[in-house]
mmCIF file of C-alpha atoms in Angstrom:
data_model
loop_
_atom_site.group_PDB
_atom_site.id
_atom_site.type_symbol
_atom_site.label_atom_id
_atom_site.label_comp_id
_atom_site.label_asym_id
_atom_site.label_seq_id
_atom_site.Cartn_x
_atom_site.Cartn_y
_atom_site.Cartn_z
ATOM 1 C CA MET Q 1 12.537 91.575 42.488
ATOM 2 C CA GLN Q 2 11.124 89.797 39.451
ATOM 3 C CA LYS Q 3 9.111 87.471 41.698
ATOM 4 C CA ILE Q 4 7.618 90.452 43.547
ATOM 5 C CA PHE Q 5 6.673 92.096 40.237
ATOM 6 C CA ILE Q 6 5.011 88.897 39.006
ATOM 7 C CA LEU Q 7 3.104 88.570 42.290
ATOM 8 C CA ILE Q 8 1.846 92.175 42.102
ATOM 9 C CA LEU Q 9 0.869 91.710 38.453
ATOM 10 C CA SER Q 10 -0.966 88.498 39.307
ATOM 11 C CA VAL Q 11 -2.930 90.201 42.098
ATOM 12 C CA CYS Q 12 -3.831 93.138 39.837
ATOM 13 C CA LEU Q 13 -4.982 90.838 37.044
ATOM 14 C CA SER Q 14 -7.067 88.711 39.407
ATOM 15 C CA GLN Q 15 -8.738 91.827 40.797
ATOM 16 C CA LEU Q 16 -9.430 93.076 37.277
ATOM 17 C CA LEU Q 17 -10.965 89.771 36.249
ATOM 18 C CA PHE Q 18 -12.988 89.662 39.482
ATOM 19 C CA ALA Q 19 -14.310 93.171 38.863
ATOM 20 C CA GLN Q 20 -15.419 92.233 35.356
ATOM 21 C CA LYS Q 21 -17.748 89.500 36.529
ATOM 22 C CA PHE Q 22 -20.771 91.799 36.733
ATOM 23 C CA THR Q 23 -21.945 94.626 34.501
ATOM 24 C CA ALA Q 24 -24.525 97.205 35.528
ATOM 25 C CA TYR Q 25 -26.915 98.834 33.042
ATOM 26 C CA ARG Q 26 -29.392 101.694 33.167
ATOM 27 C CA ALA Q 27 -32.590 99.845 32.422
ATOM 28 C CA GLY Q 28 -34.099 102.539 30.180
ATOM 29 C CA THR Q 29 -31.278 102.406 27.643
ATOM 30 C CA MET Q 30 -29.470 99.219 28.720
ATOM 31 C CA GLN Q 31 -26.225 101.173 28.493
ATOM 32 C CA PRO Q 32 -23.436 100.210 30.932
ATOM 33 C CA VAL Q 33 -23.059 102.338 34.050
ATOM 34 C CA SER Q 34 -20.414 102.413 36.775
ATOM 35 C CA VAL Q 35 -21.224 101.532 40.378
ATOM 36 C CA THR Q 36 -20.345 105.106 41.354
ATOM 37 C CA ASP Q 37 -22.756 106.624 38.830
ATOM 38 C CA MET Q 38 -25.437 104.129 39.802
ATOM 39 C CA ALA Q 39 -25.033 105.130 43.469
ATOM 40 C CA ASN Q 40 -25.296 108.819 42.600
ATOM 41 C CA GLU Q 41 -28.548 108.240 40.733
ATOM 42 C CA LEU Q 42 -30.005 105.924 43.364
ATOM 43 C CA SER Q 43 -29.150 108.350 46.163
ATOM 44 C CA THR Q 44 -32.183 110.483 45.302
ATOM 45 C CA ALA Q 45 -34.484 107.660 46.435
ATOM 46 C CA GLN Q 46 -35.708 107.065 49.972
ATOM 47 C CA VAL Q 47 -35.636 103.286 49.597
ATOM 48 C CA VAL Q 48 -33.483 101.210 47.244
ATOM 49 C CA PHE Q 49 -34.235 97.524 46.674
ATOM 50 C CA VAL Q 50 -31.473 95.234 45.439
ATOM 51 C CA GLY Q 51 -32.877 91.907 44.272
ATOM 52 C CA GLU Q 52 -30.712 88.808 44.010
ATOM 53 C CA GLU Q 53 -30.590 85.104 43.388
ATOM 54 C CA HIS Q 54 -29.521 84.003 46.872
ATOM 55 C CA ASN Q 55 -26.719 81.749 45.596
ATOM 56 C CA ASP Q 56 -25.284 84.336 43.175
ATOM 57 C CA SER Q 57 -21.856 85.213 44.575
ATOM 58 C CA MET Q 58 -21.324 88.064 42.123
ATOM 59 C CA ALA Q 59 -24.610 89.683 43.160
ATOM 60 C CA HIS Q 60 -23.291 89.796 46.727
ATOM 61 C CA VAL Q 61 -20.122 91.505 45.502
ATOM 62 C CA LEU Q 62 -22.212 94.118 43.675
ATOM 63 C CA GLN Q 63 -24.406 94.675 46.730
ATOM 64 C CA HIS Q 64 -21.361 95.368 48.877
ATOM 65 C CA GLU Q 65 -19.741 97.692 46.338
ATOM 66 C CA LEU Q 66 -22.982 99.604 45.790
ATOM 67 C CA PHE Q 67 -23.603 99.935 49.528
ATOM 68 C CA LYS Q 68 -20.138 101.421 50.019
ATOM 69 C CA ALA Q 69 -20.648 103.776 47.074
ATOM 70 C CA LEU Q 70 -23.980 104.941 48.490
ATOM 71 C CA HIS Q 71 -22.292 105.543 51.831
ATOM 72 C CA GLN Q 72 -19.846 107.868 50.081
ATOM 73 C CA VAL Q 73 -22.859 109.901 48.903
ATOM 74 C CA LYS Q 74 -25.224 109.635 51.879
ATOM 75 C CA GLY Q 75 -22.809 109.371 54.787
ATOM 76 C CA SER Q 76 -24.581 108.506 58.029
ATOM 77 C CA GLN Q 77 -27.996 108.909 56.365
ATOM 78 C CA LEU Q 78 -28.000 105.288 55.225
ATOM 79 C CA ALA Q 79 -29.412 102.059 56.682
ATOM 80 C CA LEU Q 80 -29.127 98.434 55.603
ATOM 81 C CA SER Q 81 -32.325 96.353 55.551
ATOM 82 C CA MET Q 82 -32.196 92.586 55.006
ATOM 83 C CA GLU Q 83 -34.559 89.777 54.135
ATOM 84 C CA MET Q 84 -31.875 87.520 55.613
ATOM 85 C CA PHE Q 85 -32.695 88.411 59.244
ATOM 86 C CA GLU Q 86 -36.102 87.959 60.882
ATOM 87 C CA THR Q 87 -37.800 90.632 62.965
ATOM 88 C CA ASP Q 88 -37.493 88.776 66.278
ATOM 89 C CA CYS Q 89 -33.710 88.691 65.734
ATOM 90 C CA GLN Q 90 -33.298 92.476 65.837
ATOM 91 C CA THR Q 91 -32.021 92.488 69.434
ATOM 92 C CA PRO Q 92 -29.146 89.993 68.971
ATOM 93 C CA LEU Q 93 -28.270 91.727 65.712
ATOM 94 C CA ASN Q 94 -28.171 95.113 67.471
ATOM 95 C CA ASP Q 95 -26.133 93.609 70.316
ATOM 96 C CA TYR Q 96 -23.504 92.559 67.788
ATOM 97 C CA LEU Q 97 -23.489 95.874 65.945
ATOM 98 C CA GLN Q 98 -22.914 97.648 69.267
ATOM 99 C CA GLY Q 99 -20.087 95.297 70.224
ATOM 100 C CA PHE Q 100 -21.835 93.574 73.133
ATOM 101 C CA VAL Q 101 -21.657 90.014 71.771
ATOM 102 C CA THR Q 102 -19.333 88.052 69.513
ATOM 103 C CA GLU Q 103 -20.033 87.370 65.871
ATOM 104 C CA ALA Q 104 -20.405 83.648 66.595
ATOM 105 C CA GLN Q 105 -23.033 84.395 69.241
ATOM 106 C CA MET Q 106 -24.918 86.716 66.891
ATOM 107 C CA ILE Q 107 -24.885 84.155 64.078
ATOM 108 C CA LYS Q 108 -26.427 81.607 66.458
ATOM 109 C CA ASP Q 109 -28.939 83.852 68.229
ATOM 110 C CA ALA Q 110 -29.999 85.793 65.109
ATOM 111 C CA ARG Q 111 -30.426 82.557 63.121
ATOM 112 C CA ALA Q 112 -28.180 83.821 60.326
ATOM 113 C CA TRP Q 113 -28.601 82.091 56.981
ATOM 114 C CA GLY Q 114 -26.303 79.225 56.049
ATOM 115 C CA ASN Q 115 -24.572 81.431 53.472
ATOM 116 C CA TYR Q 116 -24.094 84.317 55.907
ATOM 117 C CA LYS Q 117 -20.505 84.656 54.668
ATOM 118 C CA ASP Q 118 -21.980 86.184 51.488
ATOM 119 C CA TYR Q 119 -23.713 88.944 53.485
ATOM 120 C CA ARG Q 120 -21.061 89.355 56.165
ATOM 121 C CA PRO Q 121 -19.128 92.108 54.307
ATOM 122 C CA LEU Q 122 -22.217 94.332 54.286
ATOM 123 C CA VAL Q 123 -22.995 93.760 57.957
ATOM 124 C CA GLU Q 124 -19.358 94.346 58.899
ATOM 125 C CA TYR Q 125 -19.254 97.549 56.873
ATOM 126 C CA ALA Q 126 -22.448 98.764 58.557
ATOM 127 C CA LYS Q 127 -20.917 97.894 61.943
ATOM 128 C CA GLU Q 128 -17.682 99.744 61.171
ATOM 129 C CA GLN Q 129 -19.579 102.824 59.980
ATOM 130 C CA SER Q 130 -22.215 102.752 62.777
ATOM 131 C CA LEU Q 131 -25.074 102.274 60.306
ATOM 132 C CA ALA Q 132 -28.341 100.615 61.306
ATOM 133 C CA VAL Q 133 -29.158 97.108 60.078
ATOM 134 C CA ILE Q 134 -32.866 96.222 59.920
ATOM 135 C CA ALA Q 135 -33.969 92.626 60.486
ATOM 136 C CA ALA Q 136 -36.869 92.918 58.075
ATOM 137 C CA ASN Q 137 -38.370 89.496 57.426
ATOM 138 C CA ALA Q 138 -41.197 87.651 59.173
ATOM 139 C CA PRO Q 139 -40.141 84.829 61.490
ATOM 140 C CA ARG Q 140 -40.133 81.683 59.377
ATOM 141 C CA ARG Q 141 -42.228 79.781 61.928
ATOM 142 C CA TYR Q 142 -45.183 82.080 61.207
ATOM 143 C CA VAL Q 143 -44.659 81.939 57.451
ATOM 144 C CA ASN Q 144 -44.775 78.148 57.747
ATOM 145 C CA LEU Q 145 -47.899 78.412 59.905
ATOM 146 C CA VAL Q 146 -49.684 80.382 57.180
ATOM 147 C CA ALA Q 147 -48.571 77.877 54.535
ATOM 148 C CA ARG Q 148 -50.049 75.025 56.593
ATOM 149 C CA ARG Q 149 -53.174 76.575 58.092
ATOM 150 C CA GLY Q 150 -53.902 79.766 56.171
ATOM 151 C CA MET Q 151 -53.437 83.422 57.047
ATOM 152 C CA GLN Q 152 -56.368 83.443 59.485
ATOM 153 C CA SER Q 153 -54.274 81.210 61.773
ATOM 154 C CA LEU Q 154 -52.225 84.285 62.727
ATOM 155 C CA ASP Q 155 -55.260 85.781 64.457
ATOM 156 C CA SER Q 156 -54.923 83.233 67.251
ATOM 157 C CA LEU Q 157 -51.327 84.130 68.062
ATOM 158 C CA SER Q 158 -50.506 85.879 71.333
ATOM 159 C CA LYS Q 159 -49.986 89.636 71.480
ATOM 160 C CA GLU Q 160 -46.296 88.953 72.082
ATOM 161 C CA ALA Q 161 -46.054 86.865 68.917
ATOM 162 C CA LYS Q 162 -47.919 89.412 66.817
ATOM 163 C CA GLN Q 163 -45.385 92.127 67.632
ATOM 164 C CA TRP Q 164 -43.041 90.467 65.124
ATOM 165 C CA LEU Q 165 -45.563 90.654 62.297
ATOM 166 C CA PRO Q 166 -47.124 93.396 60.171
ATOM 167 C CA LYS Q 167 -50.547 94.606 61.200
ATOM 168 C CA LEU Q 168 -53.206 92.000 60.506
ATOM 169 C CA PRO Q 169 -54.855 91.337 58.166
ATOM 170 C CA TYR Q 170 -52.027 91.969 55.724
ATOM 171 C CA ASP Q 171 -52.329 92.722 52.011
ATOM 172 C CA THR Q 172 -52.020 89.760 49.640
ATOM 173 C CA LEU Q 173 -51.568 91.813 46.457
ATOM 174 C CA ASP Q 174 -54.100 90.204 44.171
ATOM 175 C CA GLY Q 175 -53.297 91.198 40.602
ATOM 176 C CA ALA Q 176 -50.004 91.226 38.680
ATOM 177 C CA TYR Q 177 -47.955 89.822 41.564
ATOM 178 C CA ALA Q 178 -50.386 86.975 42.191
ATOM 179 C CA LYS Q 179 -50.338 86.110 38.476
ATOM 180 C CA LYS Q 180 -46.544 86.167 38.455
ATOM 181 C CA PHE Q 181 -46.462 83.852 41.478
ATOM 182 C CA TRP Q 182 -48.929 81.340 40.081
ATOM 183 C CA ASP Q 183 -47.207 81.366 36.698
ATOM 184 C CA MET Q 184 -43.987 80.432 38.506
ATOM 185 C CA MET Q 185 -45.848 77.697 40.382
ATOM 186 C CA ALA Q 186 -47.418 76.483 37.119
ATOM 187 C CA GLY Q 187 -50.804 76.732 38.823
ATOM 188 C CA HIS Q 188 -49.940 74.208 41.533
ATOM 189 C CA GLY Q 189 -50.344 74.743 45.283
ATOM 190 C CA ARG Q 190 -52.935 75.945 47.768
ATOM 191 C CA PRO Q 191 -53.922 79.612 48.221
ATOM 192 C CA SER Q 192 -52.202 79.467 51.617
ATOM 193 C CA ILE Q 193 -48.849 79.021 49.845
ATOM 194 C CA TYR Q 194 -49.317 82.356 48.104
ATOM 195 C CA HIS Q 195 -50.463 83.941 51.357
ATOM 196 C CA SER Q 196 -47.256 82.749 53.061
ATOM 197 C CA GLN Q 197 -45.283 84.389 50.249
ATOM 198 C CA SER Q 198 -47.303 87.558 50.773
ATOM 199 C CA LEU Q 199 -46.472 87.510 54.483
ATOM 200 C CA TRP Q 200 -42.793 87.863 53.588
ATOM 201 C CA ASP Q 201 -43.594 90.873 51.393
ATOM 202 C CA ALA Q 202 -45.913 92.447 53.937
ATOM 203 C CA SER Q 203 -43.392 91.961 56.747
ATOM 204 C CA MET Q 204 -40.416 93.359 54.875
ATOM 205 C CA SER Q 205 -42.394 96.340 53.636
ATOM 206 C CA TYR Q 206 -43.751 96.982 57.155
ATOM 207 C CA SER Q 207 -40.273 96.815 58.706
ATOM 208 C CA ILE Q 208 -38.915 99.293 56.161
ATOM 209 C CA HIS Q 209 -41.962 101.532 56.528
ATOM 210 C CA GLN Q 210 -41.706 101.630 60.323
ATOM 211 C CA TYR Q 211 -38.010 102.469 60.197
ATOM 212 C CA GLN Q 212 -38.386 105.058 57.448
ATOM 213 C CA LYS Q 213 -41.146 106.891 59.345
ATOM 214 C CA LYS Q 214 -38.714 107.482 62.213
ATOM 215 C CA HIS Q 215 -35.662 108.199 60.035
ATOM 216 C CA LYS Q 216 -37.050 110.190 57.119
ATOM 217 C CA LYS Q 217 -33.680 111.554 56.021
ATOM 218 C CA GLU Q 218 -32.092 108.128 55.700
ATOM 219 C CA LEU Q 219 -31.951 106.030 52.564
ATOM 220 C CA VAL Q 220 -32.944 102.433 53.327
ATOM 221 C CA TYR Q 221 -30.968 99.903 51.264
ATOM 222 C CA HIS Q 222 -32.908 96.629 51.213
ATOM 223 C CA LEU Q 223 -31.558 93.248 50.127
ATOM 224 C CA CYS Q 224 -33.990 90.542 49.067
ATOM 225 C CA GLY Q 225 -34.612 87.746 46.618
ATOM 226 C CA ARG Q 226 -35.349 89.415 43.301
ATOM 227 C CA PHE Q 227 -38.804 87.845 43.023
ATOM 228 C CA HIS Q 228 -39.789 90.167 45.894
ATOM 229 C CA SER Q 229 -38.733 93.321 44.034
ATOM 230 C CA ASP Q 230 -38.553 92.697 40.272
ATOM 231 C CA ASP Q 231 -41.086 94.662 38.220
ATOM 232 C CA LYS Q 232 -41.564 96.751 41.399
ATOM 233 C CA LEU Q 233 -44.091 94.195 42.589
ATOM 234 C CA GLY Q 234 -44.116 92.173 45.816
ATOM 235 C CA THR Q 235 -42.385 93.986 48.658
ATOM 236 C CA VAL Q 236 -41.930 97.133 46.570
ATOM 237 C CA GLU Q 237 -45.642 97.327 45.784
ATOM 238 C CA GLN Q 238 -46.539 96.608 49.417
ATOM 239 C CA LEU Q 239 -44.267 99.433 50.576
ATOM 240 C CA GLN Q 240 -45.587 101.858 47.981
ATOM 241 C CA ARG Q 241 -49.131 101.157 49.161
ATOM 242 C CA ARG Q 242 -48.071 101.979 52.722
ATOM 243 C CA ASN Q 243 -46.699 105.341 51.554
ATOM 244 C CA LYS Q 244 -47.651 106.453 48.050
ATOM 245 C CA LYS Q 245 -45.267 109.426 48.235
ATOM 246 C CA LEU Q 246 -42.220 107.313 49.014
ATOM 247 C CA VAL Q 247 -39.515 107.462 46.322
ATOM 248 C CA ILE Q 248 -38.461 103.871 45.639
ATOM 249 C CA LYS Q 249 -35.919 102.597 43.126
ATOM 250 C CA ASN Q 250 -34.848 99.053 42.435
ATOM 251 C CA VAL Q 251 -31.868 97.120 41.149
ATOM 252 C CA THR Q 252 -32.032 93.534 39.945
ATOM 253 C CA CYS Q 253 -29.078 91.153 39.739
ATOM 254 C CA ILE Q 254 -29.582 88.490 37.094
ATOM 255 C CA PRO Q 255 -27.168 85.668 36.237
ATOM 256 C CA LYS Q 256 -26.009 85.828 32.622
ATOM 257 C CA THR Q 257 -27.427 82.368 31.936
ATOM 258 C CA ILE Q 258 -30.915 83.746 32.680
ATOM 259 C CA ALA Q 259 -30.385 87.167 31.104
ATOM 260 C CA ASP Q 260 -29.221 85.626 27.822
ATOM 261 C CA ALA Q 261 -32.663 84.076 27.378
ATOM 262 C CA MET Q 262 -34.441 87.430 27.842
ATOM 263 C CA THR Q 263 -35.007 90.256 25.388
ATOM 264 C CA LYS Q 264 -33.505 93.688 25.947
ATOM 265 C CA GLU Q 265 -37.033 95.050 26.431
ATOM 266 C CA ALA Q 266 -37.871 92.412 29.049
ATOM 267 C CA LEU Q 267 -34.700 93.175 30.997
ATOM 268 C CA ALA Q 268 -35.307 96.923 30.852
ATOM 269 C CA ALA Q 269 -38.815 96.529 32.300
ATOM 270 C CA ILE Q 270 -37.716 94.777 35.490
ATOM 271 C CA ALA Q 271 -35.898 97.516 37.384
ATOM 272 C CA ASP Q 272 -34.259 100.932 37.308
ATOM 273 C CA PHE Q 273 -30.867 99.232 37.002
ATOM 274 C CA VAL Q 274 -30.088 95.742 35.740
ATOM 275 C CA VAL Q 275 -26.895 93.999 36.819
ATOM 276 C CA ILE Q 276 -25.876 90.949 34.815
ATOM 277 C CA THR Q 277 -23.575 88.635 36.751
ATOM 278 C CA GLU Q 278 -21.260 85.813 35.755
ATOM 279 C CA LYS Q 279 -20.011 82.910 37.829
ATOM 280 C CA GLU Q 280 -16.588 83.163 39.427
#
């Protein structure tokens, strides 16, 4: 009996410690907020961006918890959109969601990322609840093409190839986003490198826009690297330009090691909600 009690206590403590490894804040006040309250406030948006560092395991935990909390509010009026799947992989992804193919086959055919295990809980939850999953990103082969030969190289692609891309020519967001990108690059690199980055943003925003036009009552929950959505630039700005009336909110997940070097004001300016994560 004592052993069982110790085991239960150990499990409870481990879950408590696990749950404490991220803290969410309302950006305006930088006061802590629960995942449930955050979901309630985000539910008034039509699109919610959740930015991450791709290797941040705690960010993935938050994304899953927030998605489930939003589902409690929105029910079937919720869709998952992901940078982690490319547009030409929508069919194998749909085949898996509908139970036609195995997970192993989907992972292969949909070219799932190497760390797919981090995103698997969200996809599985969407599958269990019959929620749509949008393969939002541009095929990497065309992003690489732009990086090598410039954005005009896309004009020579076949009609079949172009169906996986946003309408050409796509917006390259000269201005604050370009400055942010080149600051990160320390001024190095060709213009085509920035245009390849912009293709990601244009593609993700186009995928969300196309889905949202057909499913106006649904909230689209989009996962992406936080560079694409912080400061409501990048993909967020691209999407807002496609539909100025669209209500968009964003969440950013920042590792504590990075957040500790930022001021409270700088953190508050990035997103509607800031989540500070710690390593497991």
